[in-house]
Short mmCIF file of C-alpha atoms in Angstrom, two decimals:
data_model
loop_
_atom_site.label_atom_id
_atom_site.label_comp_id
_atom_site.label_asym_id
_atom_site.label_seq_id
_atom_site.Cartn_x
_atom_site.Cartn_y
_atom_site.Cartn_z
CA MET A 1 -20.22 -8.87 12.69
CA LYS A 2 -22.99 -6.19 12.45
CA THR A 3 -24.82 -5.30 9.25
CA TYR A 4 -25.85 -1.68 8.64
CA LYS A 5 -28.55 -0.52 6.39
CA ILE A 6 -28.73 2.94 4.64
CA TYR A 7 -30.83 5.74 5.48
CA ARG A 8 -32.87 6.96 2.31
CA GLY A 9 -36.33 8.32 1.78
CA GLY A 10 -36.90 8.60 5.52
CA ALA A 11 -36.32 4.97 6.12
CA TRP A 12 -33.63 2.14 6.19
CA HIS A 13 -33.02 0.11 3.36
CA ASP A 14 -30.93 -3.10 2.83
CA SER A 15 -29.42 -4.44 -0.54
CA SER A 16 -27.92 -7.46 -2.05
CA GLU A 17 -24.70 -5.74 -2.55
CA LYS A 18 -22.82 -4.81 0.46
CA ILE A 19 -19.23 -3.38 1.23
CA GLN A 20 -17.18 -5.07 4.02
CA VAL A 21 -15.60 -2.63 6.58
CA LEU A 22 -12.16 -3.86 7.63
CA ASN A 23 -10.68 -3.21 11.02
CA PRO A 24 -7.01 -1.83 10.33
CA ALA A 25 -5.80 -3.22 13.57
CA THR A 26 -6.56 -7.01 12.51
CA GLY A 27 -7.57 -7.10 9.04
CA GLU A 28 -10.89 -8.70 10.21
CA VAL A 29 -14.25 -7.74 8.61
CA ALA A 30 -15.45 -5.48 11.43
CA ALA A 31 -19.19 -4.86 9.65
CA GLU A 32 -21.19 -4.85 6.41
CA VAL A 33 -22.76 -1.91 4.71
CA ALA A 34 -25.61 -1.83 2.31
CA THR A 35 -24.86 0.21 -0.77
CA VAL A 36 -26.95 2.04 -3.54
CA ASP A 37 -26.78 1.70 -7.27
CA ALA A 38 -27.10 4.59 -9.72
CA ALA A 39 -30.79 4.58 -10.06
CA GLN A 40 -31.25 4.80 -6.29
CA VAL A 41 -28.87 7.93 -6.06
CA LYS A 42 -31.13 9.52 -9.06
CA GLN A 43 -34.08 8.82 -6.82
CA ALA A 44 -32.57 10.12 -3.75
CA ILE A 45 -31.83 13.41 -5.48
CA GLU A 46 -35.37 13.70 -6.65
CA ASP A 47 -36.64 12.99 -3.16
CA ALA A 48 -34.08 15.55 -1.68
CA ASP A 49 -35.25 18.17 -4.06
CA LYS A 50 -38.87 17.59 -3.20
CA ALA A 51 -38.10 17.85 0.48
CA PHE A 52 -36.19 21.22 -0.01
CA ILE A 53 -39.42 22.87 -0.81
CA ASP A 54 -40.57 22.45 2.79
CA TRP A 55 -37.18 22.42 4.54
CA LYS A 56 -36.19 25.90 3.38
CA SER A 57 -39.47 27.38 4.54
CA HIS A 58 -38.55 26.41 8.09
CA THR A 59 -37.07 29.26 10.10
CA ALA A 60 -33.53 29.30 10.90
CA LEU A 61 -34.36 28.88 14.22
CA GLU A 62 -36.44 25.91 13.88
CA ARG A 63 -33.62 24.38 11.69
CA GLY A 64 -31.07 25.10 14.53
CA ASP A 65 -33.47 23.32 16.74
CA TYR A 66 -33.15 20.21 14.89
CA LEU A 67 -29.35 20.54 14.65
CA ARG A 68 -29.20 20.77 18.47
CA ALA A 69 -31.18 17.71 18.82
CA VAL A 70 -28.65 15.87 16.54
CA ALA A 71 -26.15 17.12 18.53
CA ALA A 72 -27.60 15.87 21.74
CA GLU A 73 -28.21 12.32 20.24
CA LEU A 74 -24.66 12.38 18.97
CA ARG A 75 -23.39 13.35 22.85
CA SER A 76 -25.45 10.66 24.53
CA ARG A 77 -24.21 8.00 22.13
CA GLY A 78 -20.73 9.48 21.96
CA ASP A 79 -18.82 6.32 23.59
CA ASP A 80 -20.23 4.03 21.14
CA ILE A 81 -19.74 6.16 18.03
CA ALA A 82 -16.36 6.66 19.22
CA HIS A 83 -15.72 2.95 19.60
CA ALA A 84 -17.00 2.54 15.95
CA ILE A 85 -14.70 5.04 14.64
CA VAL A 86 -11.69 3.03 16.20
CA LEU A 87 -12.99 -0.33 14.47
CA GLU A 88 -13.17 1.24 11.01
CA ASN A 89 -10.53 3.97 11.18
CA GLY A 90 -7.88 2.90 13.73
CA LYS A 91 -7.15 5.95 15.63
CA PRO A 92 -6.68 5.77 19.29
CA LEU A 93 -10.07 5.78 21.18
CA ALA A 94 -9.11 9.05 23.20
CA GLN A 95 -8.82 10.77 19.75
CA ALA A 96 -12.08 9.24 18.57
CA LYS A 97 -13.86 10.61 21.54
CA GLY A 98 -12.36 13.94 20.69
CA GLU A 99 -13.74 13.72 17.00
CA VAL A 100 -17.24 13.07 18.21
CA ALA A 101 -16.84 16.29 20.56
CA MET A 102 -15.88 18.35 17.82
CA ALA A 103 -18.82 17.05 15.57
CA VAL A 104 -20.95 18.17 18.51
CA ASP A 105 -19.61 21.50 18.68
CA HIS A 106 -19.81 21.97 14.93
CA LEU A 107 -23.65 21.05 15.09
CA LEU A 108 -24.11 23.59 17.90
CA TRP A 109 -22.17 26.22 16.11
CA PHE A 110 -24.21 25.98 12.85
CA ALA A 111 -27.39 25.70 14.90
CA GLU A 112 -26.77 29.50 15.78
CA GLU A 113 -25.04 30.55 12.68
CA GLY A 114 -27.85 29.94 10.54
CA ARG A 115 -29.59 32.69 12.35
CA ARG A 116 -26.89 34.86 11.06
CA ALA A 117 -26.90 34.58 7.34
CA TYR A 118 -27.62 38.20 6.93
CA GLY A 119 -28.47 40.18 3.89
CA ARG A 120 -28.29 43.92 3.58
CA VAL A 121 -30.21 46.96 1.96
CA VAL A 122 -28.08 48.87 -0.27
CA PRO A 123 -28.30 52.67 -0.82
CA HIS A 124 -30.24 53.49 -3.93
CA GLN A 125 -28.69 55.45 -6.82
CA ALA A 126 -32.04 56.35 -8.57
CA GLU A 127 -34.93 58.05 -7.27
CA GLY A 128 -37.83 55.59 -6.86
CA LYS A 129 -35.75 52.57 -6.43
CA ARG A 130 -34.74 50.31 -3.31
CA HIS A 131 -32.06 47.49 -3.44
CA LEU A 132 -31.96 44.49 -1.17
CA VAL A 133 -29.59 41.80 -1.04
CA ILE A 134 -30.90 38.44 0.50
CA ARG A 135 -29.53 34.83 0.96
CA GLN A 136 -31.30 31.88 0.09
CA PRO A 137 -30.25 28.10 0.11
CA ARG A 138 -28.79 26.74 -2.90
CA GLY A 139 -30.87 23.35 -2.89
CA VAL A 140 -29.71 19.86 -2.99
CA VAL A 141 -26.30 19.14 -1.44
CA GLY A 142 -23.73 16.32 -2.30
CA ALA A 143 -21.51 15.93 0.85
CA ILE A 144 -18.52 13.41 0.01
CA ALA A 145 -16.63 12.88 3.25
CA PRO A 146 -13.17 11.18 3.65
CA TRP A 147 -12.22 8.12 6.03
CA ASN A 148 -9.29 10.11 8.08
CA PHE A 149 -11.82 11.96 10.19
CA PRO A 150 -15.09 10.04 9.27
CA LEU A 151 -17.54 11.66 11.37
CA VAL A 152 -16.40 15.22 12.14
CA LEU A 153 -15.56 16.24 8.34
CA ALA A 154 -19.00 14.71 7.41
CA VAL A 155 -20.55 16.94 10.13
CA ARG A 156 -18.69 19.95 8.80
CA LYS A 157 -20.72 19.55 5.57
CA VAL A 158 -24.01 18.60 6.78
CA ALA A 159 -24.26 20.89 9.57
CA PRO A 160 -23.95 24.27 7.84
CA ALA A 161 -26.07 22.73 4.69
CA LEU A 162 -28.91 21.96 6.91
CA ALA A 163 -28.54 25.14 8.89
CA ALA A 164 -28.86 27.02 5.48
CA GLY A 165 -31.94 25.42 4.51
CA CYS A 166 -30.41 22.72 2.17
CA THR A 167 -31.25 19.10 1.82
CA VAL A 168 -28.28 16.81 1.90
CA LEU A 169 -27.06 13.47 0.59
CA LEU A 170 -24.16 12.24 2.64
CA LYS A 171 -21.70 9.86 1.02
CA PRO A 172 -19.16 8.58 3.28
CA ALA A 173 -15.74 6.88 2.50
CA SER A 174 -16.29 3.23 1.77
CA ALA A 175 -13.49 2.28 4.14
CA THR A 176 -15.29 4.24 7.02
CA PRO A 177 -19.10 4.28 6.71
CA ILE A 178 -20.01 2.86 10.26
CA SER A 179 -19.90 6.22 12.00
CA ALA A 180 -21.86 7.90 9.27
CA CYS A 181 -24.60 5.03 9.85
CA LEU A 182 -24.74 5.94 13.43
CA PHE A 183 -24.83 9.55 12.67
CA ALA A 184 -27.78 8.85 10.33
CA GLU A 185 -29.56 7.00 13.19
CA CYS A 186 -29.18 10.42 15.30
CA VAL A 187 -30.60 12.25 12.51
CA GLU A 188 -33.66 10.16 12.56
CA THR A 189 -34.13 10.01 16.36
CA ALA A 190 -33.96 13.76 16.28
CA GLY A 191 -36.76 13.68 14.01
CA LEU A 192 -35.77 15.61 10.83
CA PRO A 193 -38.30 15.67 7.92
CA GLY A 194 -37.83 12.67 5.71
CA ASN A 195 -35.53 13.13 2.85
CA VAL A 196 -34.07 16.20 4.48
CA PHE A 197 -30.96 14.11 5.10
CA GLN A 198 -29.85 10.77 3.48
CA LEU A 199 -27.02 8.44 3.57
CA LEU A 200 -25.70 7.02 0.51
CA VAL A 201 -23.17 4.28 0.54
CA GLY A 202 -21.54 2.71 -2.38
CA LYS A 203 -19.07 3.33 -5.27
CA ALA A 204 -17.72 6.85 -5.16
CA SER A 205 -17.11 7.18 -8.82
CA ASP A 206 -21.03 6.20 -9.65
CA ILE A 207 -22.47 8.44 -6.68
CA ALA A 208 -20.17 11.56 -7.48
CA ARG A 209 -20.99 10.84 -11.44
CA GLU A 210 -24.85 11.27 -10.77
CA MET A 211 -24.35 14.11 -8.58
CA LEU A 212 -22.35 16.05 -11.25
CA ALA A 213 -24.64 15.18 -13.86
CA ASN A 214 -28.19 15.76 -12.08
CA PRO A 215 -29.15 19.25 -12.58
CA LEU A 216 -31.28 19.01 -9.37
CA CYS A 217 -28.04 18.49 -7.27
CA ARG A 218 -26.87 22.01 -6.91
CA LYS A 219 -23.75 21.65 -4.80
CA ILE A 220 -21.14 19.32 -3.96
CA SER A 221 -18.89 19.69 -1.00
CA PHE A 222 -15.56 17.28 -1.15
CA THR A 223 -12.65 16.38 1.35
CA GLY A 224 -10.08 14.20 -0.29
CA SER A 225 -7.03 14.29 -2.39
CA THR A 226 -6.11 17.07 -4.89
CA GLU A 227 -6.41 14.15 -7.86
CA VAL A 228 -9.95 13.38 -7.02
CA GLY A 229 -10.74 17.06 -6.60
CA LYS A 230 -9.53 18.05 -10.21
CA SER A 231 -11.70 15.33 -11.58
CA LEU A 232 -14.72 16.81 -9.88
CA ILE A 233 -13.89 20.27 -11.28
CA ALA A 234 -13.72 18.71 -14.88
CA GLY A 235 -17.21 17.11 -14.38
CA ALA A 236 -18.74 20.09 -12.89
CA ALA A 237 -17.92 21.97 -15.84
CA GLU A 238 -20.93 20.15 -17.85
CA THR A 239 -23.34 21.69 -15.29
CA CYS A 240 -21.62 24.36 -13.64
CA THR A 241 -22.21 22.82 -10.41
CA GLU A 242 -20.99 24.62 -7.52
CA LEU A 243 -18.02 22.89 -5.72
CA SER A 244 -16.46 23.28 -2.09
CA LEU A 245 -13.03 21.65 -2.06
CA GLU A 246 -10.92 20.63 0.73
CA LEU A 247 -7.95 18.79 -0.69
CA GLY A 248 -4.54 17.67 0.10
CA GLY A 249 -1.69 19.51 2.23
CA ASN A 250 2.18 19.66 2.56
CA ALA A 251 1.95 21.51 5.90
CA PRO A 252 5.46 23.07 6.85
CA ILE A 253 6.25 23.48 10.70
CA ILE A 254 9.06 26.09 11.43
CA VAL A 255 10.58 26.06 14.76
CA PHE A 256 12.91 28.89 15.20
CA ASP A 257 16.01 29.18 17.87
CA ASP A 258 14.20 31.44 20.04
CA ALA A 259 11.00 29.10 20.42
CA ASP A 260 9.98 27.59 23.72
CA PHE A 261 11.81 24.25 23.67
CA GLU A 262 9.52 21.88 25.41
CA ARG A 263 6.65 23.79 23.70
CA ALA A 264 7.73 23.09 20.38
CA VAL A 265 8.84 19.74 20.92
CA GLU A 266 5.22 18.87 21.93
CA GLY A 267 3.85 20.90 18.79
CA VAL A 268 5.62 19.11 16.42
CA MET A 269 4.66 15.57 18.23
CA ILE A 270 0.92 16.68 18.16
CA THR A 271 0.95 18.26 14.56
CA LYS A 272 2.97 15.26 13.01
CA PHE A 273 1.60 12.18 14.91
CA ARG A 274 -2.14 12.93 15.81
CA ASN A 275 -4.46 10.93 14.00
CA ASN A 276 -1.84 8.14 13.06
CA GLY A 277 -0.20 11.03 10.95
CA GLN A 278 -3.27 10.54 8.75
CA SER A 279 -4.29 14.43 8.64
CA CYS A 280 -4.17 16.96 5.77
CA ILE A 281 -2.88 19.37 8.19
CA ALA A 282 -0.23 17.07 9.57
CA SER A 283 3.17 18.61 9.56
CA ASN A 284 4.91 16.86 6.52
CA ARG A 285 8.23 19.22 6.56
CA ILE A 286 9.79 20.00 9.83
CA TYR A 287 12.14 22.86 9.64
CA ILE A 288 14.54 23.59 12.68
CA GLN A 289 16.93 26.37 12.85
CA ARG A 290 20.36 25.31 12.49
CA GLU A 291 21.43 26.39 16.10
CA LYS A 292 18.99 24.02 17.92
CA TYR A 293 18.59 21.36 15.29
CA ASP A 294 20.65 18.43 16.94
CA ALA A 295 18.84 19.43 20.34
CA TYR A 296 15.41 18.95 18.68
CA LYS A 297 16.67 15.94 16.88
CA ALA A 298 17.61 14.27 19.99
CA ALA A 299 14.40 15.18 21.94
CA LEU A 300 12.17 14.20 19.26
CA SER A 301 13.97 11.04 18.94
CA HIS A 302 13.19 10.04 22.50
CA ARG A 303 9.62 11.14 22.42
CA ILE A 304 9.04 9.33 19.28
CA SER A 305 10.67 6.10 20.47
CA GLU A 306 8.30 6.13 23.65
CA LEU A 307 5.13 6.14 21.68
CA LYS A 308 3.02 3.27 22.20
CA VAL A 309 1.74 1.46 19.11
CA GLY A 310 -1.40 -0.78 19.05
CA ASP A 311 -4.99 -1.49 18.66
CA GLY A 312 -6.74 1.96 19.15
CA LEU A 313 -8.91 0.39 21.85
CA GLU A 314 -6.06 -0.51 24.01
CA GLU A 315 -5.28 1.45 26.98
CA GLY A 316 -2.65 4.13 26.71
CA VAL A 317 -2.14 3.57 23.06
CA ASP A 318 -0.54 6.74 21.11
CA ILE A 319 -0.39 5.35 17.56
CA GLY A 320 -2.98 3.04 15.98
CA PRO A 321 -2.66 1.08 12.67
CA LEU A 322 -2.70 2.89 9.13
CA VAL A 323 -6.10 2.53 7.55
CA ASP A 324 -5.16 -0.10 5.12
CA ASP A 325 -2.35 -2.20 3.58
CA ARG A 326 -2.02 0.30 0.71
CA ALA A 327 -1.39 3.09 3.20
CA LEU A 328 1.35 0.98 4.80
CA ASP A 329 3.19 0.07 1.72
CA SER A 330 3.21 3.79 0.77
CA ALA A 331 4.55 4.84 4.10
CA LEU A 332 7.36 1.99 3.84
CA HIS A 333 8.03 3.32 0.13
CA TYR A 334 8.43 6.99 1.47
CA ILE A 335 10.87 5.62 4.09
CA ASP A 336 12.93 3.56 1.56
CA GLN A 337 13.16 6.20 -1.00
CA ALA A 338 14.31 8.81 1.56
CA ARG A 339 16.93 6.16 2.68
CA THR A 340 18.14 5.49 -0.88
CA GLU A 341 18.74 9.20 -1.29
CA GLY A 342 20.91 9.49 1.87
CA ALA A 343 18.45 10.06 4.85
CA GLU A 344 19.09 8.75 8.13
CA VAL A 345 16.49 6.83 9.97
CA VAL A 346 16.85 8.07 13.34
CA VAL A 347 13.92 6.12 14.89
CA GLY A 348 11.64 3.33 13.59
CA GLY A 349 11.49 2.75 9.76
CA GLY A 350 9.53 -0.47 9.36
CA ARG A 351 6.47 -2.36 9.83
CA LEU A 352 5.47 -3.59 13.27
CA GLY A 353 4.28 -7.06 13.48
CA GLU A 354 2.55 -9.18 10.73
CA ARG A 355 -1.09 -8.47 11.83
CA GLY A 356 -2.66 -5.19 11.06
CA ASN A 357 -1.42 -2.24 9.31
CA PHE A 358 1.01 -1.05 12.03
CA LEU A 359 4.28 1.38 11.08
CA VAL A 360 6.68 1.85 13.78
CA PRO A 361 6.74 5.72 14.39
CA THR A 362 9.65 6.93 12.35
CA LEU A 363 11.92 10.07 12.53
CA LEU A 364 14.20 10.68 9.26
CA ALA A 365 17.15 13.22 9.26
CA ASN A 366 19.34 14.45 6.69
CA VAL A 367 16.33 14.36 4.05
CA SER A 368 16.93 15.44 0.63
CA ARG A 369 14.60 18.04 -0.50
CA ASP A 370 14.19 16.27 -3.71
CA ALA A 371 12.74 13.20 -1.80
CA ARG A 372 9.21 12.17 -2.39
CA CYS A 373 8.38 12.52 1.28
CA TYR A 374 9.36 16.25 0.90
CA ARG A 375 7.22 16.90 -2.01
CA GLU A 376 4.25 14.74 -1.37
CA GLU A 377 1.89 14.41 1.61
CA ILE A 378 3.10 11.51 3.69
CA PHE A 379 -0.23 10.72 5.63
CA ALA A 380 1.76 8.36 7.98
CA PRO A 381 3.44 8.67 11.58
CA ILE A 382 6.88 9.68 9.57
CA ALA A 383 8.50 12.94 10.75
CA ALA A 384 11.01 14.37 8.50
CA LEU A 385 13.49 16.79 9.65
CA TYR A 386 15.23 19.61 7.69
CA PRO A 387 17.54 22.27 9.01
CA PHE A 388 17.64 25.92 8.09
CA ASP A 389 19.49 29.14 8.63
CA THR A 390 17.48 32.32 7.94
CA GLU A 391 13.96 33.20 8.06
CA GLU A 392 13.89 34.33 4.48
CA GLU A 393 15.32 31.05 3.25
CA VAL A 394 12.70 28.92 5.14
CA VAL A 395 9.67 30.90 4.19
CA GLY A 396 10.83 30.29 0.67
CA TRP A 397 11.13 26.66 1.11
CA ALA A 398 7.81 26.56 3.16
CA ASN A 399 6.04 28.19 0.09
CA ASP A 400 7.74 26.05 -2.40
CA THR A 401 4.71 23.63 -2.76
CA GLU A 402 1.46 23.53 -4.92
CA TYR A 403 -0.33 23.08 -1.64
CA GLY A 404 -1.29 25.46 0.80
CA LEU A 405 -3.89 24.12 3.54
CA ALA A 406 -1.80 24.73 6.85
CA ALA A 407 1.28 25.87 8.32
CA TYR A 408 2.85 26.25 11.78
CA VAL A 409 5.39 28.50 13.38
CA PHE A 410 6.92 28.26 16.94
CA THR A 411 8.65 31.50 17.91
CA THR A 412 8.64 33.91 21.05
CA ASP A 413 9.29 36.94 18.79
CA LEU A 414 6.02 38.61 18.26
CA ASN A 415 7.23 40.52 15.26
CA ARG A 416 8.30 37.28 13.63
CA ALA A 417 5.34 35.75 14.40
CA PHE A 418 3.23 38.10 12.61
CA ARG A 419 5.88 38.80 9.67
CA VAL A 420 6.06 34.99 8.93
CA SER A 421 2.20 34.02 9.30
CA GLU A 422 1.54 36.85 6.96
CA ALA A 423 3.88 35.66 4.26
CA LEU A 424 3.18 31.90 4.57
CA GLU A 425 0.86 30.74 1.69
CA ALA A 426 -1.60 28.65 3.51
CA GLY A 427 -5.07 28.78 4.75
CA THR A 428 -4.50 28.26 8.61
CA VAL A 429 -1.46 29.19 10.46
CA GLY A 430 -0.92 28.07 13.87
CA VAL A 431 1.68 30.20 15.86
CA ASN A 432 2.88 28.39 18.97
CA ASP A 433 -0.62 26.30 18.26
CA PRO A 434 -0.55 22.72 16.95
CA VAL A 435 -4.23 22.38 17.01
CA PRO A 436 -5.53 25.45 15.26
CA SER A 437 -8.75 24.32 13.94
CA THR A 438 -11.93 25.46 15.63
CA SER A 439 -15.70 25.61 14.70
CA ASN A 440 -15.92 29.51 14.67
CA SER A 441 -13.02 29.97 12.49
CA PRO A 442 -12.82 29.52 8.82
CA PHE A 443 -10.75 26.35 7.34
CA GLY A 444 -9.65 25.81 3.77
CA GLY A 445 -6.64 25.96 1.55
CA PHE A 446 -4.62 28.31 -0.72
CA LYS A 447 -3.60 26.80 -4.21
CA GLN A 448 -4.08 23.21 -5.02
CA SER A 449 -5.45 22.49 -1.34
CA GLY A 450 -9.00 23.47 -2.58
CA TRP A 451 -11.76 26.05 -3.10
CA GLY A 452 -13.62 27.79 -0.47
CA ARG A 453 -13.98 27.61 3.30
CA GLU A 454 -15.73 25.42 6.00
CA LEU A 455 -16.60 26.43 9.56
CA GLY A 456 -16.61 29.90 10.97
CA SER A 457 -19.04 32.29 9.84
CA GLU A 458 -17.68 31.63 6.26
CA GLY A 459 -18.76 27.95 6.47
CA ILE A 460 -22.42 28.63 5.74
CA ASP A 461 -21.74 30.76 2.78
CA ALA A 462 -21.00 27.68 0.79
CA TYR A 463 -24.57 26.45 0.94
CA LEU A 464 -26.37 30.16 0.25
CA GLU A 465 -27.12 31.87 -2.95
CA THR A 466 -27.04 35.84 -2.80
CA LYS A 467 -29.82 37.47 -4.61
CA HIS A 468 -30.24 41.19 -5.37
CA ILE A 469 -33.75 42.47 -5.37
CA SER A 470 -34.26 45.85 -6.91
CA LEU A 471 -37.54 47.68 -6.26
CA ALA A 472 -38.85 50.31 -8.54
CA GLY A 473 -41.72 52.56 -8.13
CA VAL A 474 -41.37 53.64 -4.51
CA ASP A 475 -41.43 57.24 -5.00
CA GLY A 476 -42.35 59.39 -1.91
CA LEU A 477 -40.91 56.91 0.69
#
């Protein structure tokens, strides 16, 4: 078992209090990680604020060079980092390698995007005046990352903040801090100035409380549950701390009868079962037009029954364990509750083995729209099918949720594709595309799925202040 230190103040620090990281495939301790206390969080914020003075004076080109150096380190250590992600998170190794590749891409994207944080010259309305609008970094940023994509969702915050000229305190999820420790090693090797990036591991509520209360922390970016997001909103009211929030989802996937059959089946499999079903943009409600409902049900039943479940480090595994025993218990409860209300368990429906947090991939049919798995985010490899008749009906059902993070549509009718995607209340819509997220396009949600956008040209905006400079006394120019 390895012990990891935390990276703070430009150096590595141990602590008497450590958290244990459990391998979800075995239940065994995979590592121990040092933690910080409240006083150390306060000191880290103060150190980051001092480092901000110099870091913001670096040109965007220089900051981009640092990000490219981090990306190079991440790429060179990709296999080891992917292995660590599997140990702490449980996802299949191939998907962990994909996560590392996407994190590298995010770093490279924002290494360039920092050079495009444009301002503008505004035409004046009074003689002798000129108006400039410039963009400046906000200051110290608290980045709070989740466990389901422990590396890439951390980098989505760290990369644009550093590119903008902010200093960053990264708080990874306590269940999955190993990949964050390895990322910090890449940052150190890349030579970033001390205190520009720091890693804080510990009790989330204590770290978030100091970030919210400390006026030197100018921005918090959080990915996680809507419930926790709302508590951050309440805390931020005291200091008017700027927030970016990527919260829960309840994504619909709509398969029309004119869709390419094989492509739609594959789309459902990817959107539902990628990352063991533990994704905020996983398809939670699978709507199939009634004429093809039975055919899709049969095809999906066959595909799901063929999925290989096991330790993510094993060859050919499609579905790894859920992140912890609470996640497994929650998944089983969704299945039992749906069954109680009349749902048919077509495939799966139970735990696999006694060791580890494994769930047999499950297909539910005839599910009530009053079932909890319809209204709430499942976050497990459980697919629930719902027949529909008309486009108008299914769009109404799809939008009947407090969430609006992602949605998917499968159709070969181009008019319908535009019509439905424009009508859906979601921040991202994949049309015949089960993997729509990309570094150069914005990501974020409508309604209670969050505030703001990550990635794309919008991704750096969250870390920049807009300043208007009015110049008078310039007559004669």
